[in-house]
Short mmCIF file of C-alpha atoms in Angstrom, two decimals:
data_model
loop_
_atom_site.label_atom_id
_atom_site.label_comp_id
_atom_site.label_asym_id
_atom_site.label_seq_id
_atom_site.Cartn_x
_atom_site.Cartn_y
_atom_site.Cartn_z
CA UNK A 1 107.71 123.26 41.37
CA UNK A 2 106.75 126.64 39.49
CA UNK A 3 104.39 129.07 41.04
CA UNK A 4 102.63 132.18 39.68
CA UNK A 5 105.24 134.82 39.65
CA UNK A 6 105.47 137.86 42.11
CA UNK A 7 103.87 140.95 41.92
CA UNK A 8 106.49 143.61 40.41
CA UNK A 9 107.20 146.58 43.33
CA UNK A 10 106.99 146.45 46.46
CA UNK A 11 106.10 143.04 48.38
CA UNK A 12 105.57 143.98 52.04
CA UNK A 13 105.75 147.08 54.43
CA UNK A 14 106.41 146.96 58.07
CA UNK A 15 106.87 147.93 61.35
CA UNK A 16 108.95 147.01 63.99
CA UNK A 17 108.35 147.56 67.32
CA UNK A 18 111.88 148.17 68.75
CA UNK A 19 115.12 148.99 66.75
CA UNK A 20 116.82 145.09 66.57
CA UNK A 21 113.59 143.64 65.51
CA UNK A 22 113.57 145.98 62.86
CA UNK A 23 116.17 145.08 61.94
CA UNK A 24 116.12 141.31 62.13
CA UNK A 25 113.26 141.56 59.64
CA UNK A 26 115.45 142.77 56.70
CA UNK A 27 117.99 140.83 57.49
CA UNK A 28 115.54 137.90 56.64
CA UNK A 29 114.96 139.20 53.72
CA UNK A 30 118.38 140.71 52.20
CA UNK A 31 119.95 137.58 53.00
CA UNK A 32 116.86 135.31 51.62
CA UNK A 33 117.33 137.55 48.07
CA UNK A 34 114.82 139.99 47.96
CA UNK A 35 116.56 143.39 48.31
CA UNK A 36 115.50 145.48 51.84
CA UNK A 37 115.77 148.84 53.31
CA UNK A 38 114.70 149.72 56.72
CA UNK A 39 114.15 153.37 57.58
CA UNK A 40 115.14 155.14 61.21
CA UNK A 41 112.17 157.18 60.82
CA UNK A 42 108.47 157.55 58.47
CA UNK A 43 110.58 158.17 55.26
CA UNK A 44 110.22 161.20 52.76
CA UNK A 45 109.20 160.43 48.88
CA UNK A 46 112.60 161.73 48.19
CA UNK A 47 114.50 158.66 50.83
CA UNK A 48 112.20 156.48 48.98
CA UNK A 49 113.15 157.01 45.85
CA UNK A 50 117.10 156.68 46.86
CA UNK A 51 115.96 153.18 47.33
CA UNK A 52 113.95 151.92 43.58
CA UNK A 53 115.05 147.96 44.28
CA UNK A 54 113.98 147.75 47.22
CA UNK A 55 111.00 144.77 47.55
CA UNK A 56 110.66 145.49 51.19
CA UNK A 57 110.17 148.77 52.92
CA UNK A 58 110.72 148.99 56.95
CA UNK A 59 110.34 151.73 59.73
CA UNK A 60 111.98 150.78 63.17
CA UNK A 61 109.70 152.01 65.88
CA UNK A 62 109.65 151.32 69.71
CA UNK A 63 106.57 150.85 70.39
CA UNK A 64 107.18 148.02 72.27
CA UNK A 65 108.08 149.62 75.33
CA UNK A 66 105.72 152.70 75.64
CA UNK A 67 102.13 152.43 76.66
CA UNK A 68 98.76 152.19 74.63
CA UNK A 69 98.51 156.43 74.71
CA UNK A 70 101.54 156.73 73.38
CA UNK A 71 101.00 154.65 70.69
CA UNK A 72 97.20 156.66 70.06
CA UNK A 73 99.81 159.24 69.36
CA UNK A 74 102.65 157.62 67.51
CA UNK A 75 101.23 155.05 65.52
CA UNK A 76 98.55 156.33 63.37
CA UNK A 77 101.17 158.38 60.96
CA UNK A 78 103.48 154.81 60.97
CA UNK A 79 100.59 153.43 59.49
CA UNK A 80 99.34 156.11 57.34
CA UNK A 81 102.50 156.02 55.80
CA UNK A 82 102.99 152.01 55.43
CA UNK A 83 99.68 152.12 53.53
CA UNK A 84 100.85 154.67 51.60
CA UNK A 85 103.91 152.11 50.13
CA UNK A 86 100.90 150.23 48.54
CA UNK A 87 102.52 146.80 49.33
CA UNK A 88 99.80 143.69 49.70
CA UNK A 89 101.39 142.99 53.09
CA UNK A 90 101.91 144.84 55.93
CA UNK A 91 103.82 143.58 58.77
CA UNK A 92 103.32 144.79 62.40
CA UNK A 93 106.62 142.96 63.73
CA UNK A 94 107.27 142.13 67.31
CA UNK A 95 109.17 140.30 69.79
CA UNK A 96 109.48 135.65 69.62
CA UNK A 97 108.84 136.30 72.78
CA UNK A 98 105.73 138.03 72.47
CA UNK A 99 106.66 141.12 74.84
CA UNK A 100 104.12 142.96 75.72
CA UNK A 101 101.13 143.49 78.45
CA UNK A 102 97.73 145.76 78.21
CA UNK A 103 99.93 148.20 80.02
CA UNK A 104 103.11 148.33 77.78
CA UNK A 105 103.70 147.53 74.35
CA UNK A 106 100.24 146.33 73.93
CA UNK A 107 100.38 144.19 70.86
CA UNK A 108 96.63 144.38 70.54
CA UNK A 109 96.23 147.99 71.02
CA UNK A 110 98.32 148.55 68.00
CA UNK A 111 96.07 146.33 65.97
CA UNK A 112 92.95 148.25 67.53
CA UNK A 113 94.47 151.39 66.13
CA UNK A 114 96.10 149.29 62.65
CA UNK A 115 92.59 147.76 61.69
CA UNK A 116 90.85 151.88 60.91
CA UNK A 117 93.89 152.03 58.55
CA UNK A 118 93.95 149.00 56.75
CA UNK A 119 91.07 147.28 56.84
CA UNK A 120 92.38 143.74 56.97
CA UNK A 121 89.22 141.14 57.44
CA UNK A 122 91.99 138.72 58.99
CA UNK A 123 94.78 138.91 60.50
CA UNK A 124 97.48 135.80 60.85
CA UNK A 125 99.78 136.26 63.51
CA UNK A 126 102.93 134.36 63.06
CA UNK A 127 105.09 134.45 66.62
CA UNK A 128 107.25 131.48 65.87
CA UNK A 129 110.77 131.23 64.15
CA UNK A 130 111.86 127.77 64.20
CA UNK A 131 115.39 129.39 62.85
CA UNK A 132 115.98 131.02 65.40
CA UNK A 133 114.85 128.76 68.15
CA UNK A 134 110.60 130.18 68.50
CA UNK A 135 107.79 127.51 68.09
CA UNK A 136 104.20 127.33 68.90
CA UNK A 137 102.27 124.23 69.01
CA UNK A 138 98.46 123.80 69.89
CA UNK A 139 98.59 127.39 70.26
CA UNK A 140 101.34 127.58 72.91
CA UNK A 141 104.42 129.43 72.73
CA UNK A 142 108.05 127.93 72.71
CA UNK A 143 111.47 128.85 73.22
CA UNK A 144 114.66 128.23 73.25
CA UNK A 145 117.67 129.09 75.84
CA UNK A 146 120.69 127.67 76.85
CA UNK A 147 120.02 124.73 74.62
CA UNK A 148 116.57 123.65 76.25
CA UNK A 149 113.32 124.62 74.58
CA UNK A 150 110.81 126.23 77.48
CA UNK A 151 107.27 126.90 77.20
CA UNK A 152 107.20 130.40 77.33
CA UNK A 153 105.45 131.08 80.57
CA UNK A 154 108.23 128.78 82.21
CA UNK A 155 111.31 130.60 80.06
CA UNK A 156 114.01 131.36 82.28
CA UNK A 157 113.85 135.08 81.38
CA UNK A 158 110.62 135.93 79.79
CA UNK A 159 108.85 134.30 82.54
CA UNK A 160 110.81 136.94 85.23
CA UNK A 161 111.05 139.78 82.58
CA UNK A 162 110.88 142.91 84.67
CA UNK A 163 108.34 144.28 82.63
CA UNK A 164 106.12 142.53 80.39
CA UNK A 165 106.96 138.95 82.46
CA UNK A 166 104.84 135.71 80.61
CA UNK A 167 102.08 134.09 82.29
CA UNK A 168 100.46 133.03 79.53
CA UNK A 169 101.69 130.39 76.62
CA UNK A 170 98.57 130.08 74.64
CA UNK A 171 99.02 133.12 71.78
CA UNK A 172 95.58 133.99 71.16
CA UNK A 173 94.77 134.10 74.72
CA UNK A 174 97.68 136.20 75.48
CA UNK A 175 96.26 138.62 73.07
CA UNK A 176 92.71 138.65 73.90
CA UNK A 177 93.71 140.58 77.37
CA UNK A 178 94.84 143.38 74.60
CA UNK A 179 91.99 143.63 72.19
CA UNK A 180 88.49 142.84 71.86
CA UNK A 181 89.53 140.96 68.35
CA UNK A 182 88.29 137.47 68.46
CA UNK A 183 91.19 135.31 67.72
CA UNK A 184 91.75 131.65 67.32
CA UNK A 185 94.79 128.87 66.89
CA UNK A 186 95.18 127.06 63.30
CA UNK A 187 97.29 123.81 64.77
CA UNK A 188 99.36 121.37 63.74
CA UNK A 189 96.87 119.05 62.98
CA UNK A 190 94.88 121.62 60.82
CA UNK A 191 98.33 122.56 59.34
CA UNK A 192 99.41 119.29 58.07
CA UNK A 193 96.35 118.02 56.59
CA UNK A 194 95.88 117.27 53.01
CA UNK A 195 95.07 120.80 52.47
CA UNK A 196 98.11 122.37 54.42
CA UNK A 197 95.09 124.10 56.83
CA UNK A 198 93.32 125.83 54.02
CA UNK A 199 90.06 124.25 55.05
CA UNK A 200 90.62 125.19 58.77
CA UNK A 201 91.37 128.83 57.73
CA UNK A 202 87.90 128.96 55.86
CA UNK A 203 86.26 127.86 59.19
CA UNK A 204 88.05 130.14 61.05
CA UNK A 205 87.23 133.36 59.08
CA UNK A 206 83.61 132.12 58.87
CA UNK A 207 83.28 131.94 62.29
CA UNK A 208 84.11 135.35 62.61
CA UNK A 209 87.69 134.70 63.88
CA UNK A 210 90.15 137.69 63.22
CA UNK A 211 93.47 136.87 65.05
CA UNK A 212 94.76 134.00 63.71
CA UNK A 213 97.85 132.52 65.02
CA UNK A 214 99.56 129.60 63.50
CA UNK A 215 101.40 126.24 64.53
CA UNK A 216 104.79 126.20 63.45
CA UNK A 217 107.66 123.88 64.35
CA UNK A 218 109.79 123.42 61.65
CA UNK A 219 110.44 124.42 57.80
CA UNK A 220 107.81 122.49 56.58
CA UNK A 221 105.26 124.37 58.60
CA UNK A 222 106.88 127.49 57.73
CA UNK A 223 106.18 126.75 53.88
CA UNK A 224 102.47 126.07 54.89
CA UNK A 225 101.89 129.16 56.55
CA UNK A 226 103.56 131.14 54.67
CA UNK A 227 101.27 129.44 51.64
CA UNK A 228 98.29 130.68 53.68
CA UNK A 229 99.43 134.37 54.61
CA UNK A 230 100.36 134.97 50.73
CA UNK A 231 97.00 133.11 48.89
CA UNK A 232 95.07 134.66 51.47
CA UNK A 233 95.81 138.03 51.12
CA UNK A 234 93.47 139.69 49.40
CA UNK A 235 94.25 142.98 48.32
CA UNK A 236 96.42 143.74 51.42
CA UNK A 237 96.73 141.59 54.59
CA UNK A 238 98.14 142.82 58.15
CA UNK A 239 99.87 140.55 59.71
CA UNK A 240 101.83 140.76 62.93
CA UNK A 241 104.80 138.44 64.41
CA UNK A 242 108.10 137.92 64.78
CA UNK A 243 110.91 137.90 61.89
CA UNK A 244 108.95 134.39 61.06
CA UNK A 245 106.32 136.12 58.77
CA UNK A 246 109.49 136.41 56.24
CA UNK A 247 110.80 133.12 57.16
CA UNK A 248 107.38 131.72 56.27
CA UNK A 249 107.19 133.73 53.21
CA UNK A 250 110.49 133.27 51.84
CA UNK A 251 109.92 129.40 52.30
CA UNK A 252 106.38 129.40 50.71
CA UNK A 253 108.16 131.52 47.58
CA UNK A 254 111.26 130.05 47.28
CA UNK A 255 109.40 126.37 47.41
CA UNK A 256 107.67 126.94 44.49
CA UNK A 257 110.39 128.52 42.68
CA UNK A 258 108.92 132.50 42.55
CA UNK A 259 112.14 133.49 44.50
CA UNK A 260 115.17 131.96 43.37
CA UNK A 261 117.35 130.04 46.23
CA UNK A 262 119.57 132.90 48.25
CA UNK A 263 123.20 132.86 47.24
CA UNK A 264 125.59 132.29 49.35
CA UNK A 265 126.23 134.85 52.25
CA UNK A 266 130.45 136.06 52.94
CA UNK A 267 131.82 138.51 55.04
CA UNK A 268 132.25 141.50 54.69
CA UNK A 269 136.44 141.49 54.88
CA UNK A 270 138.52 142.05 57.50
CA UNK A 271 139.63 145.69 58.54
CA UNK A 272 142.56 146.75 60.86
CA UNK A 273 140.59 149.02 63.03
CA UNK A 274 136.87 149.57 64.67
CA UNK A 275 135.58 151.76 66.68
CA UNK A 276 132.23 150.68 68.80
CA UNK A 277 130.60 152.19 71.69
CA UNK A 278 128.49 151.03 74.41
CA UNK A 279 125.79 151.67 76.43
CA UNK A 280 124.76 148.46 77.86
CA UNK A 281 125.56 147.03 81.28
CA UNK A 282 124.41 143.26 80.60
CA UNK A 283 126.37 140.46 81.63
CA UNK A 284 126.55 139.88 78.19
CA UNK A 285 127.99 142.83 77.32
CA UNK A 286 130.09 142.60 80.12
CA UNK A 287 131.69 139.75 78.72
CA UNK A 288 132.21 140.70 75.20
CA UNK A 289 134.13 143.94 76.36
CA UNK A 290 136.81 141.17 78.43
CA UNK A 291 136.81 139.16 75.41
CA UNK A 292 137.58 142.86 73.20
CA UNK A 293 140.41 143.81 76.14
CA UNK A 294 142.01 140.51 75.63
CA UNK A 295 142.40 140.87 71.62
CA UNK A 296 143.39 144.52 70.59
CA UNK A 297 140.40 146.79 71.67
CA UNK A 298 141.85 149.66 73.58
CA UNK A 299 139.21 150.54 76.41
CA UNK A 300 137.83 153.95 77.42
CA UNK A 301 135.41 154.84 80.13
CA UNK A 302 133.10 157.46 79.49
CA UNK A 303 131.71 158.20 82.66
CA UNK A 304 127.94 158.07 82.29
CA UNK A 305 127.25 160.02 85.46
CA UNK A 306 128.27 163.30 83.54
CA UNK A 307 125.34 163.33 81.95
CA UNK A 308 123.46 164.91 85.07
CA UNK A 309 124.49 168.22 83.56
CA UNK A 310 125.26 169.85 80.06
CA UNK A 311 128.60 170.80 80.99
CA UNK A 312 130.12 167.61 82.81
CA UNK A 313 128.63 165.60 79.94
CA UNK A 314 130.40 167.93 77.12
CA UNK A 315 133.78 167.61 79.26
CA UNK A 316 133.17 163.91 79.61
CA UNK A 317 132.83 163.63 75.62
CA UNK A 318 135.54 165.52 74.98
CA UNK A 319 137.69 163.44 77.01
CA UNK A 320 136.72 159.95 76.11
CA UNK A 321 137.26 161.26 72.44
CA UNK A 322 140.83 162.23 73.42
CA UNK A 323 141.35 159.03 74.59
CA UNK A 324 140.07 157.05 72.34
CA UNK A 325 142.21 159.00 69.49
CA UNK A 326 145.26 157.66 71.91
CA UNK A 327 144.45 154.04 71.83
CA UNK A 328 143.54 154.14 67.28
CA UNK A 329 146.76 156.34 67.25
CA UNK A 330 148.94 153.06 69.06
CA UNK A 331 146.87 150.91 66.76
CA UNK A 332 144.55 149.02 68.52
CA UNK A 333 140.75 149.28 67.72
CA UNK A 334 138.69 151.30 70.54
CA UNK A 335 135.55 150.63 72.61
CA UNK A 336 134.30 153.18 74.64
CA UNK A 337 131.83 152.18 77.29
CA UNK A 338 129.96 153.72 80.11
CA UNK A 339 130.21 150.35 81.92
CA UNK A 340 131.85 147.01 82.53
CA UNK A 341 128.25 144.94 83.30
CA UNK A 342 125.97 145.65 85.98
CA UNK A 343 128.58 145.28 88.88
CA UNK A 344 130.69 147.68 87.65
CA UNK A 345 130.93 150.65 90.33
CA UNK A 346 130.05 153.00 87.15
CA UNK A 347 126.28 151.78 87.40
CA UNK A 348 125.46 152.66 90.85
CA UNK A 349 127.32 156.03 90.37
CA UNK A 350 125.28 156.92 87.96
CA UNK A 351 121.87 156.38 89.29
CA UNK A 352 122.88 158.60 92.17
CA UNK A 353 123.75 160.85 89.65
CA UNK A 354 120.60 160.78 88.21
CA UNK A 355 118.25 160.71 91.39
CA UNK A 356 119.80 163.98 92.29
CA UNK A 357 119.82 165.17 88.81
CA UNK A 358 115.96 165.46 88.38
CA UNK A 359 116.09 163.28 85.31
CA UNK A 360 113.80 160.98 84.44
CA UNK A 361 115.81 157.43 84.15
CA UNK A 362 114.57 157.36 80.40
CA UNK A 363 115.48 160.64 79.46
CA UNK A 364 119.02 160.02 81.48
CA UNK A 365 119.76 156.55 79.59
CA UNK A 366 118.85 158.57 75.99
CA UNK A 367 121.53 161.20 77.12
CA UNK A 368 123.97 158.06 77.27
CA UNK A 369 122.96 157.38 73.99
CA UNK A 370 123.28 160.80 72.58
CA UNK A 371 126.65 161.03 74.19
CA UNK A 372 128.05 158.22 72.97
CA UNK A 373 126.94 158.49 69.14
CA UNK A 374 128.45 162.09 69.41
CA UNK A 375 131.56 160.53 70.27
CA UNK A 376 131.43 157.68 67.86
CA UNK A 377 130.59 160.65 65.08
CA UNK A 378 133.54 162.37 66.00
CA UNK A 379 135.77 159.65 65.84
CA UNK A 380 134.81 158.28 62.39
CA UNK A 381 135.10 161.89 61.34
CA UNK A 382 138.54 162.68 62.91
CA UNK A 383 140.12 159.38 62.15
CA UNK A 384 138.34 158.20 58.51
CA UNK A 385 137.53 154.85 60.04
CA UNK A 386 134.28 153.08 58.35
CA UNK A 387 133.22 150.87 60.49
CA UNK A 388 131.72 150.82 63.73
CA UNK A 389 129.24 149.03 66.30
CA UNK A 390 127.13 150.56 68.70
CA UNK A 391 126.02 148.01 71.54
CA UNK A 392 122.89 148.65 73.98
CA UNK A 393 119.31 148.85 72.57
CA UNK A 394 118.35 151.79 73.62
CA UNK A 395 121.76 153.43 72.95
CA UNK A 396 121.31 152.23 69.38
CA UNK A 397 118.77 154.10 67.83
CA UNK A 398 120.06 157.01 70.09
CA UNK A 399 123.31 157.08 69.09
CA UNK A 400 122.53 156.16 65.06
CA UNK A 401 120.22 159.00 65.12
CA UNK A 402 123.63 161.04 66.43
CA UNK A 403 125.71 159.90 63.36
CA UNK A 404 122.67 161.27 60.88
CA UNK A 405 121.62 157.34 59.57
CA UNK A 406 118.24 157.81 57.47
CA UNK A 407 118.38 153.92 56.59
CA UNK A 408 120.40 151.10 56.88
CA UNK A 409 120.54 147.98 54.41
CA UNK A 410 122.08 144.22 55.38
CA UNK A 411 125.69 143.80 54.23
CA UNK A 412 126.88 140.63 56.17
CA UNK A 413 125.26 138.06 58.62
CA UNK A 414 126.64 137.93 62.41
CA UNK A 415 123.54 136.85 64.53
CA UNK A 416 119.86 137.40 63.95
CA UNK A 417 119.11 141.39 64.67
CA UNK A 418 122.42 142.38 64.80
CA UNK A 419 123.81 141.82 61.01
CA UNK A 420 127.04 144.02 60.04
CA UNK A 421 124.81 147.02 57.72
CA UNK A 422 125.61 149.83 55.68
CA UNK A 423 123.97 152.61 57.47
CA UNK A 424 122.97 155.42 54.67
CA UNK A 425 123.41 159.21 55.75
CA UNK A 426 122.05 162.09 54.19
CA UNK A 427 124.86 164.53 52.32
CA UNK A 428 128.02 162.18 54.12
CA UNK A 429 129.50 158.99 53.23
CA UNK A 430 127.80 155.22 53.74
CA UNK A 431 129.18 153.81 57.14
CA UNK A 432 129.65 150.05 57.87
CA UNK A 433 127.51 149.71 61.02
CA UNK A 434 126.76 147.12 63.32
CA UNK A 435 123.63 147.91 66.03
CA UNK A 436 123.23 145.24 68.46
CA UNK A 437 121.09 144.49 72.17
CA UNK A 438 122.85 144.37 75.10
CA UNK A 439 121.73 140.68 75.45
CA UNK A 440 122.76 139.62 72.08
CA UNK A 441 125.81 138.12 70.97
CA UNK A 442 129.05 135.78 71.28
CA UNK A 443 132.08 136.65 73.93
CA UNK A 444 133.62 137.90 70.67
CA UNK A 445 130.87 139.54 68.66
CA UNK A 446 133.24 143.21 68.20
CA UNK A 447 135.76 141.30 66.44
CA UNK A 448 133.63 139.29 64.32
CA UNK A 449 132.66 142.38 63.48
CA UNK A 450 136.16 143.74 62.41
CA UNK A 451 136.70 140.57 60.69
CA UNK A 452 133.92 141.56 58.28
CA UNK A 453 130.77 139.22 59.64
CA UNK A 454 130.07 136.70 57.43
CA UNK A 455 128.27 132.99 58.53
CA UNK A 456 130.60 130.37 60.68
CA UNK A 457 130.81 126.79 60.63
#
């Protein structure tokens, strides 16, 4: 099958709401064919232009965990400047999971504020990712863990999160405690009709619906909506969702042969030595750093409780840089980490550390972040090692910002959101770079990631 050709220039814009997210969206996309860059900040005309293939344009944000007046603040220029990349779709990314609350990363307050800017008389809202284990059907949310699909509202995690916790599966209602934007399920039934739902769509809109979320199960769904988002766009469309807006879209194009099948993916190559930093103290985490110990990662503390003050945090950088020169110097690979999961005796020393610091915890934990990418930028500049991982999501975007990454584009596949990049610095050299979540990940994601990434069996 042959379908009308793709606009020349730029396809879609977005935003994502936190860093991985981001992130997971051009993965999508470089690894589906269409060339992506995703931007650490609102980009200048001159970072732009370093980028003339690019089909996709991205700005990681973190919106998702700051409240609605932050975002009156913060959002406005995102958008400003997405409309200004005059693609026909926009993409306001967030979590599968659909994180968020009226109170924090209010999914609907950033549409409130998105609809002055671009005027979009719909807007589909695509949570699910089949791929990666997200569904919705009749409306409700879906997902995966530990090998058993859970509505979300019941999801081990989500359904306990310790901020934005779900107790709500149906999408559109979920969102209607945001905004005052009428929205409304297309489902399966609509979705698989003769039609593929382009009947039920009509309805929708002419009932004044706005908020559309889709049904979506599997790939055939996927080529459906993504069908419906792209014929239905007018001259530009918001949408909002997870990474399955470009799973949908890539289906939908690649179905009727306007993007060419993706070539295979490979790694990267292998490389003697990393070095990778972290700032997370999940279990997960936890258990990658045993799995690093076991197969040639030296370890260094960096003892997070320094950063209470300017001058026990320089001394403390200073001295986990000195030993982490030791450990590449015997030949091992290096991680340096301010702790060993959430019983380590590191953690509690540090929030003492903070409570009598006067620090807020936020500003404290973007310290760690700080600290750590100005270790991981001295290293890389001491030693002439290229490649690197930085684990924690907040120390991620922290610590990149540290090492002077403008943009990073995909190089090799690991897991969803945390892809092996090349991470594009202003006036230095291109760095191999890895940014993952503490939650994300196998036992032995750091030396996949010194192996080169690359897809498994």
């Amino acid at each position: 099958m042959t379908g009308p050709a793709l606009p020349d220039g730029r396809l879609l814009a977005w935003y994502g709401d936190d860093f991985t997210g981001s992130a997971a969206v051009m993965e999508v996309l470089s690894f589906g064919g269409l060339e992506a860059v995703l931007f650490l900040d609102v980009p200048t005309p001159e970072q732009l232009a370093a980028f003339p293939k690019a089909r996709a344009v991205g700005i990681a944000g973190v919106a998702r965990s700051q409240p609605p007046s932050w975002m009156d603040v913060h959002l406005p220029p995102v958008f400003a400047a997405l409309a200004d990349m005059q693609a026909p779709l926009v993409h306001y990314k967030v979590c599968s999971t659909l994180d968020s609350s009226p109170a924090i990363g209010s999914i609907g307050h950033a549409l409130d504020l998105a609809e002055t800017v671009f005027g979009s008389t719909w807007i589909p809202t695509l949570i699910a990712a089949p791929p990666i284990g997200r569904y919705q059907a009749f409306g409700q949310l879906f997902a995966a863990a530990e090998g058993t699909v859970h509505r979300i509202d019941r999801h081990p995690v989500m359904s306990r999160h310790p901020v934005t916790p779900m107790h709500e599966s149906d999408v559109a209602r979920h969102l209607a405690l945001q905004t005052a934007l009428p929205g409304a399920c297309l489902d399966l039934l609509a979705l698989r009709s003769p039609d593929g739902g382009a009947a039920a769509l009509r309805s929708l809109r002419a009932a004044g619906t706005r908020i559309v979320t889709f049904d979506t199960i599997d790939y055939s769904d996927l080529a459906a909506v993504g069908r419906l988002i792209w014929e239905q766009r007018g001259e530009r469309v918001l949408a909002v969702g997870s990474q399955g807006v470009e799973y949908a879209l890539l289906t939908y194009w690649q179905q009727v042969g306007a993007v060419p099948p993706p070539v295979p993916l490979a790694s990267a190559g292998s490389v003697s030595q990393i070095v990778a930093v972290s700032g997370s103290v999940s279990a997960t985490t936890a258990a990658q750093i045993e799995w690093s110990a076991r197969h040639g990662f030296g370890l260094v503390a960096f003892d997070a409780a320094a950063v209470a003050s300017d001058p026990a945090m320089a001394a403390a950088i200073d001295s986990a840089v000195q030993q982490a020169k030791a450990t590449l110097d015997s030949g091992q690979s290096v991680l340096v980490h301010s702790a060993r999961g959430p019983e380590d005796p590191a953690v509690a020393e540090y929030r003492a550390a903070i409570s009598a610091s006067g620090f807020e915890l936020a500003e404290a934990n973007a310290r760690i972040g700080q600290a750590l990418g100005r270790i991981l930028d001295r290293l890389l500049s001491e030693t002439g090692i290229g490649r690197a991982v930085i684990s924690g999501g907040d120390t991620s975007g922290h610590a990149a910002l540290q090492l002077g990454v403008e943009a990073l584009t995909a190089l090799a596949p690991t897991i969803s959101g945390a892809a092996l990049c090349t991470a594009h610095r202003a006036g230095r050299p291109p760095l191999e770079l890895a940014l993952k979540g503490g939650q994300m990940g196998t036992p032995d994601y750091f030396g996949w990631i010194r192996d080169g990434g690359g897809p498994r069996p």
